[in-house]
C-alpha atoms as a printed R data frame, in Angstrom:
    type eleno elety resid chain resno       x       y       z
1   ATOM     1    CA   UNK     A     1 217.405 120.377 -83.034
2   ATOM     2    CA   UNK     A     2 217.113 116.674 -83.208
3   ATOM     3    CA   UNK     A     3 220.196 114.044 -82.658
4   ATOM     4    CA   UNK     A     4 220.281 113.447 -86.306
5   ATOM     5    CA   UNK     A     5 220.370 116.995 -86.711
6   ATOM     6    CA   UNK     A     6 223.209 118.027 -84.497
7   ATOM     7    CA   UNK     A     7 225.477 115.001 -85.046
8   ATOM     8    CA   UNK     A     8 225.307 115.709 -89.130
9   ATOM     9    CA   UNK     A     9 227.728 118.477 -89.486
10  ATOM    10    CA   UNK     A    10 230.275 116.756 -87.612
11  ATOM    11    CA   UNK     A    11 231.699 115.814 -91.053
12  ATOM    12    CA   UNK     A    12 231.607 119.479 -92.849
13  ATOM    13    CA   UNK     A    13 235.572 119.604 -91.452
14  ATOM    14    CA   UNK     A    14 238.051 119.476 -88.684
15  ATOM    15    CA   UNK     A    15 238.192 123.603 -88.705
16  ATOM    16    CA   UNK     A    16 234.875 124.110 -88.157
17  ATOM    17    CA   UNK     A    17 234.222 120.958 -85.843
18  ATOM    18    CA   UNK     A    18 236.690 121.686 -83.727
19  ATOM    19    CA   UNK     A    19 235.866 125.947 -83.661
20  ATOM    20    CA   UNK     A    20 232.129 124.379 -82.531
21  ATOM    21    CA   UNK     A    21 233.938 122.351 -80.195
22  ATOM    22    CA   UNK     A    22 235.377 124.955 -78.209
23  ATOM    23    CA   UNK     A    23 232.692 127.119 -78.333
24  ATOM    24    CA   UNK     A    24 230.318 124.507 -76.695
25  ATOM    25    CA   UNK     A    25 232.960 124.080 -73.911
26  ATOM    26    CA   UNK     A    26 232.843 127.959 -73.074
27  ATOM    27    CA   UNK     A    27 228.808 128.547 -72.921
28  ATOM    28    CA   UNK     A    28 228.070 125.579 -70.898
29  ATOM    29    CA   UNK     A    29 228.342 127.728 -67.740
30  ATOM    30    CA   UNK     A    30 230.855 128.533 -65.206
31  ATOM    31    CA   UNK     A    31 233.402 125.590 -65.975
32  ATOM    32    CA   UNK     A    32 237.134 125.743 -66.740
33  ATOM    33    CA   UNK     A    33 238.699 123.139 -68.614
34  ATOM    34    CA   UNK     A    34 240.935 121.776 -66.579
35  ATOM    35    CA   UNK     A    35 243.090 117.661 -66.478
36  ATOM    36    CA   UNK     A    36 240.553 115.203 -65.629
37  ATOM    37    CA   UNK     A    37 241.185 113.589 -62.247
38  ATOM    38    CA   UNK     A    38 241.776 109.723 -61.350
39  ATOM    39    CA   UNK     A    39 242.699 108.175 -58.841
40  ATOM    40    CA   UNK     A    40 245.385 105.431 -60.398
41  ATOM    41    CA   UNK     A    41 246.189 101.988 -58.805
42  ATOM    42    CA   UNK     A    42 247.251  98.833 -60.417
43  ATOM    43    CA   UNK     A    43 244.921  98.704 -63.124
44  ATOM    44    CA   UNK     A    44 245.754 102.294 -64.552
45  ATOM    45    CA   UNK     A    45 242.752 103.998 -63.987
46  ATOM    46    CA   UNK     A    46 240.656 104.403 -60.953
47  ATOM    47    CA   UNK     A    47 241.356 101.406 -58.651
48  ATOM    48    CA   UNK     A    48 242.801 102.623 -55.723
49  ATOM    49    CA   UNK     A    49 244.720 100.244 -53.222
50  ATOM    50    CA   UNK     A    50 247.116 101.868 -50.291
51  ATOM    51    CA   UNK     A    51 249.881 102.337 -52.579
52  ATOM    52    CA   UNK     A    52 247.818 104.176 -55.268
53  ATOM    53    CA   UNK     A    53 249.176 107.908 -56.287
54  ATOM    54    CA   UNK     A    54 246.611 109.891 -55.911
55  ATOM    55    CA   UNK     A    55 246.012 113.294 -57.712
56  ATOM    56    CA   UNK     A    56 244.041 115.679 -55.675
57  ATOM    57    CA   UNK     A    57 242.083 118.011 -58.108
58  ATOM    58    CA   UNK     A    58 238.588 116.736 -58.826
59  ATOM    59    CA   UNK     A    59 237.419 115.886 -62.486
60  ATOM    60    CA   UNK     A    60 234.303 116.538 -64.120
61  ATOM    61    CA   UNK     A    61 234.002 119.971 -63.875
62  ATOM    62    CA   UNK     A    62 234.531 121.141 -67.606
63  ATOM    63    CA   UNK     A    63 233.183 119.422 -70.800
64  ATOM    64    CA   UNK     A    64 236.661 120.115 -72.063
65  ATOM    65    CA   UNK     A    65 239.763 117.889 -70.869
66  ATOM    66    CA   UNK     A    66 243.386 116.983 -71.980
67  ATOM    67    CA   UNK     A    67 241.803 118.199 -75.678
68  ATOM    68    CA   UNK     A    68 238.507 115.474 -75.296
69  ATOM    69    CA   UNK     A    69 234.926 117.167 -75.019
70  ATOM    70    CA   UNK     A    70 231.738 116.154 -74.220
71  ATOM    71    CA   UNK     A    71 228.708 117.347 -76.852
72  ATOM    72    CA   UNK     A    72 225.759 116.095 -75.659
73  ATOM    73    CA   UNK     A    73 222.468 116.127 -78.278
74  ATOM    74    CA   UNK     A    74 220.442 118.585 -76.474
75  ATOM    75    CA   UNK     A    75 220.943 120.013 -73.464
76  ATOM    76    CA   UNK     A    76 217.504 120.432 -72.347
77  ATOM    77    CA   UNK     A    77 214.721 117.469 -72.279
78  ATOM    78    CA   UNK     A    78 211.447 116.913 -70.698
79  ATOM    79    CA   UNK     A    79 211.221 114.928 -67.337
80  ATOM    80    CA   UNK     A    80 209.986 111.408 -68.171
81  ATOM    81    CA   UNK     A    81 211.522 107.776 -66.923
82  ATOM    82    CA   UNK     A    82 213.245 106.551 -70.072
83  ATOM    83    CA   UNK     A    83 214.612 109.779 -71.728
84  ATOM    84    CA   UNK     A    84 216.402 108.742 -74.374
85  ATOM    85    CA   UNK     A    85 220.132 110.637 -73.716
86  ATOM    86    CA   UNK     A    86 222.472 111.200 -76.625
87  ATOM    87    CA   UNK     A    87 225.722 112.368 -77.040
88  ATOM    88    CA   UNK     A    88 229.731 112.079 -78.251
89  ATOM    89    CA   UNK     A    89 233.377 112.431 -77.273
90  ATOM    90    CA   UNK     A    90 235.078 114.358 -79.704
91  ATOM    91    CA   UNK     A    91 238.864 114.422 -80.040
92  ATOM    92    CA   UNK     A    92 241.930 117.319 -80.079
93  ATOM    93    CA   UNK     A    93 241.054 117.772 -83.928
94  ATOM    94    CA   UNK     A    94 237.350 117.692 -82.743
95  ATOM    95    CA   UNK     A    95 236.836 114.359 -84.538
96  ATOM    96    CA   UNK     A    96 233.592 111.970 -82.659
97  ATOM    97    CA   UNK     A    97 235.772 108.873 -80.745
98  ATOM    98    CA   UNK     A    98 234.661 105.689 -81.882
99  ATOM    99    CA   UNK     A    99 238.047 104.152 -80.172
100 ATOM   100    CA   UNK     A   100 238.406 103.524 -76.404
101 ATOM   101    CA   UNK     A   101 239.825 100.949 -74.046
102 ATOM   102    CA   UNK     A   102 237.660  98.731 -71.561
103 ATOM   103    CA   UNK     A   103 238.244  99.904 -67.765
104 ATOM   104    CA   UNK     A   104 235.943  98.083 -65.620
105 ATOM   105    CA   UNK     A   105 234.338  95.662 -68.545
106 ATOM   106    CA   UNK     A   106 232.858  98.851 -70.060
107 ATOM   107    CA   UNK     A   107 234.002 101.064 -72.702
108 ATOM   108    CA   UNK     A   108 232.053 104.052 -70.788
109 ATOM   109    CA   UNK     A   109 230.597 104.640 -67.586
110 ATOM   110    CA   UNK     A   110 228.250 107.662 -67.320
111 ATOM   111    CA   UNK     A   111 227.227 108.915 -64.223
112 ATOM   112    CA   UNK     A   112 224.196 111.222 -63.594
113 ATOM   113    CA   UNK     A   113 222.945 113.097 -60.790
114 ATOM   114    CA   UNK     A   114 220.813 116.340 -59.698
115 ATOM   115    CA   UNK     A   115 222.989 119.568 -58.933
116 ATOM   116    CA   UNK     A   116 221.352 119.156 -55.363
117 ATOM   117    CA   UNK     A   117 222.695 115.431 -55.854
118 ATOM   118    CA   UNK     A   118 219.158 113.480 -56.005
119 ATOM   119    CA   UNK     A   119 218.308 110.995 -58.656
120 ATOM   120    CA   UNK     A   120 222.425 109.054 -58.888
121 ATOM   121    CA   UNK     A   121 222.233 106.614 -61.845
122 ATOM   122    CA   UNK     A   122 225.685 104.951 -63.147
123 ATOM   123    CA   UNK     A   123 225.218 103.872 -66.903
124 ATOM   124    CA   UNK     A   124 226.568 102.492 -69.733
125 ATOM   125    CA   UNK     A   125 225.741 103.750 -72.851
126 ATOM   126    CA   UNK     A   126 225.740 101.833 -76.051
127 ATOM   127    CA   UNK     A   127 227.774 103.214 -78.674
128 ATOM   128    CA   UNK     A   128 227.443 103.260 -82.700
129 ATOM   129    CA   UNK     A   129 229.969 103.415 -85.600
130 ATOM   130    CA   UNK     A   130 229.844 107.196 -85.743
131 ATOM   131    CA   UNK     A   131 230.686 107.652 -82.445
132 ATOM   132    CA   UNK     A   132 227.667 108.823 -81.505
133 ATOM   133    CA   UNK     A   133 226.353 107.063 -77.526
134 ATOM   134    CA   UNK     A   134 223.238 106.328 -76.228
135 ATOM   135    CA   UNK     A   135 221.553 105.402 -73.071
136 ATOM   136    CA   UNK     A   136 217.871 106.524 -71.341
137 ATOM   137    CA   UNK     A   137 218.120 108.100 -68.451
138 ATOM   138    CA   UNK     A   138 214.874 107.907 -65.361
139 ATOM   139    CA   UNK     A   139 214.371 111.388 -65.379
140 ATOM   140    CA   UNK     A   140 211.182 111.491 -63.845
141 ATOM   141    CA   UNK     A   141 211.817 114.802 -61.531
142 ATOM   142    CA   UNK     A   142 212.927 117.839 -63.140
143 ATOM   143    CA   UNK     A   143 215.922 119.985 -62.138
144 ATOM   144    CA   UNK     A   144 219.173 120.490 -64.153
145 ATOM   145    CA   UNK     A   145 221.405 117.933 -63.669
146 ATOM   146    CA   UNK     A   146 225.019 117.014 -64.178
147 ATOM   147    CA   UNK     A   147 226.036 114.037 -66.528
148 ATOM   148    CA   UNK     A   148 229.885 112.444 -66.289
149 ATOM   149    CA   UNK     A   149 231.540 110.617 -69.046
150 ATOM   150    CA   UNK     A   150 234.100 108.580 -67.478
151 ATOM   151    CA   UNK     A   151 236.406 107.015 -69.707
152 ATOM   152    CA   UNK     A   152 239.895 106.393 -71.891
153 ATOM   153    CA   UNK     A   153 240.661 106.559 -75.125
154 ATOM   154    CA   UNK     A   154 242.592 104.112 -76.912
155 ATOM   155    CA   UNK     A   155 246.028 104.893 -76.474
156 ATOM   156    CA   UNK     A   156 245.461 107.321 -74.112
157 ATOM   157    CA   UNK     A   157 244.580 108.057 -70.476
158 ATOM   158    CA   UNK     A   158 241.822 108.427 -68.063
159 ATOM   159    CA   UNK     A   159 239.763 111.357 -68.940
160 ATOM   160    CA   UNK     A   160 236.299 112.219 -66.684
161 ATOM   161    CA   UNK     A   161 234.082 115.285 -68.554
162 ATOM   162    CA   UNK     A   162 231.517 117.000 -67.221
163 ATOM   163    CA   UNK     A   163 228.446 118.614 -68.679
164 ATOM   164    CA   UNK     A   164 225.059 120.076 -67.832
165 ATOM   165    CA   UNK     A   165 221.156 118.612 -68.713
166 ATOM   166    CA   UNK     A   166 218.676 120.981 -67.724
167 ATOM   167    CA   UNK     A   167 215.432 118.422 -67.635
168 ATOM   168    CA   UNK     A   168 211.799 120.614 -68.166
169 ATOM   169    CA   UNK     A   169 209.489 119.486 -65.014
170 ATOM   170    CA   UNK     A   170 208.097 119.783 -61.508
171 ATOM   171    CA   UNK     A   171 211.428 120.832 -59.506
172 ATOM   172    CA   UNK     A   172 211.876 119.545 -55.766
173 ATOM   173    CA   UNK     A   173 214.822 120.393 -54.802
174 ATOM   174    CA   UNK     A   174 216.513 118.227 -51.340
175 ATOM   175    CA   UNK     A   175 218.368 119.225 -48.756
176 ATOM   176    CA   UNK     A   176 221.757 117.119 -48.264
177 ATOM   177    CA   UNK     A   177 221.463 114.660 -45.424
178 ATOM   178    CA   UNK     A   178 223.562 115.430 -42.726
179 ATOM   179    CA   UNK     A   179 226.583 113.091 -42.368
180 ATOM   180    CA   UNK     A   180 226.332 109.685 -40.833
181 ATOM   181    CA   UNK     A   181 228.314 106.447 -40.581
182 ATOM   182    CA   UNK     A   182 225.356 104.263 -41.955
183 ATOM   183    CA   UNK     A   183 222.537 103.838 -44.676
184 ATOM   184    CA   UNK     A   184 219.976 101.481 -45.724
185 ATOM   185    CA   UNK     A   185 219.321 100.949 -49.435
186 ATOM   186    CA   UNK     A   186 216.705  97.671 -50.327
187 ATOM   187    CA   UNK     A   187 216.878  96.373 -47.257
188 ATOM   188    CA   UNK     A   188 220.448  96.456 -46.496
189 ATOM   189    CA   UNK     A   189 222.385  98.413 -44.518
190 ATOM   190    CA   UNK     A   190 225.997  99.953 -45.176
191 ATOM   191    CA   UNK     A   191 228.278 101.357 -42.581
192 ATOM   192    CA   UNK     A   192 230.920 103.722 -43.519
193 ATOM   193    CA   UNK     A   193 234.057 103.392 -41.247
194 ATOM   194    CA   UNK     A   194 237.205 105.749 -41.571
195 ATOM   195    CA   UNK     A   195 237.538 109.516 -42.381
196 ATOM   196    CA   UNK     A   196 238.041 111.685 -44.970
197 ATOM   197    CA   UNK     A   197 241.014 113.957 -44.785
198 ATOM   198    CA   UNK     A   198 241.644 116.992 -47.194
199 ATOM   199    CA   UNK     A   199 244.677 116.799 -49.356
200 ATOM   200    CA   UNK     A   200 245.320 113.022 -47.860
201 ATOM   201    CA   UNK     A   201 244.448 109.704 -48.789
202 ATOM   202    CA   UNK     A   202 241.757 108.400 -46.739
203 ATOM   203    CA   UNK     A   203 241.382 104.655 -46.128
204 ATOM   204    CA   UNK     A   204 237.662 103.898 -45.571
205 ATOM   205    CA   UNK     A   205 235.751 100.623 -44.900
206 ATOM   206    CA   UNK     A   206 232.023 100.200 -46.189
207 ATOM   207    CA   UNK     A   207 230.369  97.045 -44.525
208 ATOM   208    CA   UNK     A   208 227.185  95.608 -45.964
209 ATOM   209    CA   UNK     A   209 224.581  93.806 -43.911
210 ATOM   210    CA   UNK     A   210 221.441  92.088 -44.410
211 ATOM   211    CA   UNK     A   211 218.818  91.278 -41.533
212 ATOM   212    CA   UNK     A   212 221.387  91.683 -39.139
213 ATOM   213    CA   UNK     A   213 223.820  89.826 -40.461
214 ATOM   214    CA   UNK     A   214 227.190  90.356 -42.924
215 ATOM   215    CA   UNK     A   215 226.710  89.662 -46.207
216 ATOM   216    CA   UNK     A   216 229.800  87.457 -47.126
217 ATOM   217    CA   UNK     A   217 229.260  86.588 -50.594
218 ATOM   218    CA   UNK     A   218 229.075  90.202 -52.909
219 ATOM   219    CA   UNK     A   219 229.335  89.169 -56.503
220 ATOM   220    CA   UNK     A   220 231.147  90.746 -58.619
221 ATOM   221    CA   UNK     A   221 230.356  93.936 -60.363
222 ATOM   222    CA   UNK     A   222 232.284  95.154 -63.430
223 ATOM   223    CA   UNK     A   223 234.946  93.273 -62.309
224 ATOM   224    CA   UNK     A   224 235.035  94.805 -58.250
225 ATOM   225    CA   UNK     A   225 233.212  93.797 -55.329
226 ATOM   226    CA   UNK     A   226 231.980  97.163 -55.143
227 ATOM   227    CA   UNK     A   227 232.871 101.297 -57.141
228 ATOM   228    CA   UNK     A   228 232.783 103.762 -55.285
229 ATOM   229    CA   UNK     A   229 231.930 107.673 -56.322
230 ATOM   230    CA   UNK     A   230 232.177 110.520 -54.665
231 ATOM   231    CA   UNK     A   231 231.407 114.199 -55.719
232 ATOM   232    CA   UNK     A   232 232.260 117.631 -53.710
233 ATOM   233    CA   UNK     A   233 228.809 119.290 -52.696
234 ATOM   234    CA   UNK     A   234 229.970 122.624 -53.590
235 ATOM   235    CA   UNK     A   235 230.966 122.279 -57.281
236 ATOM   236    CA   UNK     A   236 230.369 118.403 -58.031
237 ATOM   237    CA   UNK     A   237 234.139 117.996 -58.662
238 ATOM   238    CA   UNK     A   238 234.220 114.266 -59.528
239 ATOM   239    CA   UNK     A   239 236.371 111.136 -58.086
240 ATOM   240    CA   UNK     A   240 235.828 107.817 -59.264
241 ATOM   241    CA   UNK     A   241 237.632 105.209 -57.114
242 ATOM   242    CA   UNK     A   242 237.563 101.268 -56.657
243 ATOM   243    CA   UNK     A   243 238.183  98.905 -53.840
244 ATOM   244    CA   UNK     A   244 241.220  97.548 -52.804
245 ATOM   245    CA   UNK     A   245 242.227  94.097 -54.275
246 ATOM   246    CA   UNK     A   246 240.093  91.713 -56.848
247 ATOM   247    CA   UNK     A   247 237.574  88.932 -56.690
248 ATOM   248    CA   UNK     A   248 239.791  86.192 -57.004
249 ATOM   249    CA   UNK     A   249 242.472  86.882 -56.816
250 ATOM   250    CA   UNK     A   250 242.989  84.582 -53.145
251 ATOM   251    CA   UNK     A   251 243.052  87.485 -50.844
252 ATOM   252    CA   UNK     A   252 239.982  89.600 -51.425
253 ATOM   253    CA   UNK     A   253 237.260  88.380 -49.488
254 ATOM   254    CA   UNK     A   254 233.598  89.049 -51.058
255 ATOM   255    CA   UNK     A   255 232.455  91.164 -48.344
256 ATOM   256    CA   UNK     A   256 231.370  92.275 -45.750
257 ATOM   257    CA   UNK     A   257 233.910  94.869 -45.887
258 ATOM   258    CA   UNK     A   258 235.239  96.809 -48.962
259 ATOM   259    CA   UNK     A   259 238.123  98.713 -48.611
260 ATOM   260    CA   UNK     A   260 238.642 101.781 -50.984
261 ATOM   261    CA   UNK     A   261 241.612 104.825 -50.950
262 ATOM   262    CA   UNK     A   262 239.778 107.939 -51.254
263 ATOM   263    CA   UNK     A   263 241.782 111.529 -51.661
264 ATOM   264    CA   UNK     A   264 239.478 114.113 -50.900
265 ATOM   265    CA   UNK     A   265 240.929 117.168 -52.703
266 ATOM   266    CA   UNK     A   266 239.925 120.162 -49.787
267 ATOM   267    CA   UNK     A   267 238.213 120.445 -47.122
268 ATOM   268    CA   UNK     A   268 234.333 119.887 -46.874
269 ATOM   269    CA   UNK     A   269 230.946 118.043 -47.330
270 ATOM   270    CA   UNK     A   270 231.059 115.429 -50.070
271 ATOM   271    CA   UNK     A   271 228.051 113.168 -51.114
272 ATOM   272    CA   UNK     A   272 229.586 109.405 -51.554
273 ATOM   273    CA   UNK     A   273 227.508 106.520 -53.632
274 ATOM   274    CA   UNK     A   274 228.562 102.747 -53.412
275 ATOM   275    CA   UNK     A   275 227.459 100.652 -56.308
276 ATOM   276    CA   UNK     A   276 227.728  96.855 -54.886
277 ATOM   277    CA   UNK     A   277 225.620  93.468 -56.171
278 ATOM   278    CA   UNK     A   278 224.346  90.481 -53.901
279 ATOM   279    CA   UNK     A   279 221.707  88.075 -55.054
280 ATOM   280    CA   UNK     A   280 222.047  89.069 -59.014
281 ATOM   281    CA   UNK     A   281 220.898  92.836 -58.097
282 ATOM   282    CA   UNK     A   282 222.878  95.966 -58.015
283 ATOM   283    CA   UNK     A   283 221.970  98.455 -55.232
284 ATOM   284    CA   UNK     A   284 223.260 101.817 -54.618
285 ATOM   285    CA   UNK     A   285 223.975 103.002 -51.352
286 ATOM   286    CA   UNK     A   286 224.441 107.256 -50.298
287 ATOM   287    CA   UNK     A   287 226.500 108.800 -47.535
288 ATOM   288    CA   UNK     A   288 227.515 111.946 -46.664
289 ATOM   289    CA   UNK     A   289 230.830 112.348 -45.445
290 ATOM   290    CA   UNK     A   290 232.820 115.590 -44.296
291 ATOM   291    CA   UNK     A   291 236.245 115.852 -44.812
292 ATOM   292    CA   UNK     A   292 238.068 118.260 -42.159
293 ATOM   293    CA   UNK     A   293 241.667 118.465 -41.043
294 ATOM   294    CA   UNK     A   294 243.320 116.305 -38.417
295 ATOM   295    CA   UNK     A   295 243.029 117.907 -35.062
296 ATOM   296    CA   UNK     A   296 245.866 117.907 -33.237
């Protein structure tokens, strides 16, 4: 069924949105719904700092959150590089959002990956009156894939959903790289200094470089020198968390270092993606990084 198709009935009432509602949340596989995790600094959702409480269960892994689901279109497309993605955020009485409050300059951030987590993208859909959000998504190599929508309703509080796309195409499935402290993405390289500890907060540095030398002058991205996500190998549980301080704000210097809080929820490989921008582009750079108990 098309988009147009789907997203009509949503107004043949609440009873028999919100019945549909549910039962989307308990075919889409093996997930629970379960509170969507954050981890909450100064700005109320996401930014971390040192002082930041931290709550340790992932997000992400349910459509189906404090009473918020994620309905996406169709959950099955062909591989291609623009696929055209849609989908909504219904409410507790099942009703499409068309409300939500700006975190980061966006309304919504989406993020995308491949279960065997290939093929990151972080997105912002646009979004109509009805509620009703839209992005394309490069989609070019087949494989079912898990999409995260990020965001908080007006009013409200952080909320992360998850969901599954199963894309139609030649599947080449990757094996995780092995951990290591640095990466190279379009000609720079990132260093990853500090280590994750289950149940803790973990401070970690990531350094950017360029030719050898530190790049001192990141420019702001969505209102942070650089976001950082990370996802848990073995189920994709979700955390979404943001540097330490603000570009201008007279302390935070624009690289090379960015400083982030990250609580690893247990013990484990997880597969960490920095979004940072130098020069007017925005690059995205992957680490894996195992978090394992303090030896004493």
């Amino acid at each position: 069924m098309n988009a147009t198709g789907k997203f009509a009935g949503f107004t043949v009432g609440l009873v028999v949105i919100f019945g549909a509602a549910l039962a989307l949340g308990s075919v889409v596989g093996p997930d629970v719904a379960e509170p969507a995790a954050h981890t909450t600094g100064d700005d109320g959702h996401g930014a971390a700092g040192h002082d930041a409480v931290a709550d340790p269960t992932p997000g992400g892994l349910s459509p189906t959150a404090d009473g918020y689901t994620l309905e996406l279109a169709s959950d099955q497309v062909t591989a291609g590089p623009a696929v055209p993605v849609q989908f909504r955020i219904t409410n507790p009485s099942g009703v499409p959002v068309t409300d939500y409050t700006p975190e980061h300059e966006k309304l919504l951030h989406l993020i995308v990956v491949r279960r065997d987590l290939a093929g990151f993208q972080h997105v912002h859909p646009t979004l109509d009156a009805a509620g009703t959000w839209s992005v394309p998504l490069d989609l070019t190599r087949g494989g079912d894939y898990r999409v995260f929508a990020d965001f908080t309703p007006a009013g409200g509080e952080g909320v992360t959903l998850g969901t599954d796309l199963r894309v139609a195409g030649t599947y080449d499935p990757q094996e995780l790289p092995a951990p290591a402290p640095t990466t190279t993405v379009d000609g720079y390289t990132v260093t990853l200094d500090g280590t994750l500890r289950p149940g803790e907060t973990s401070n970690v540095t990531l350094s950017v470089s360029r030719d050898g030398r530190p790049v001192t002058d990141l420019q702001p991205y969505l209102g942070a020198y650089g976001h950082l996500v990370a996802l848990r190998t073995t189920d994709l549980g979700y955390l979404h968390v943001h540097p330490d301080g603000h570009p201008g704000d007279g302390v935070t210097a624009a690289g090379p270092g960015i400083d982030f809080a990250v609580t690893a929820p247990s013990a484990g490989d997880y597969r960490l993606f920095l979004d940072f921008q130098h020069a007017g582009a925005v690059h995205t750079a992957e680490f894996t990084a195992t978090a394992a108990p303090e030896e004493k």
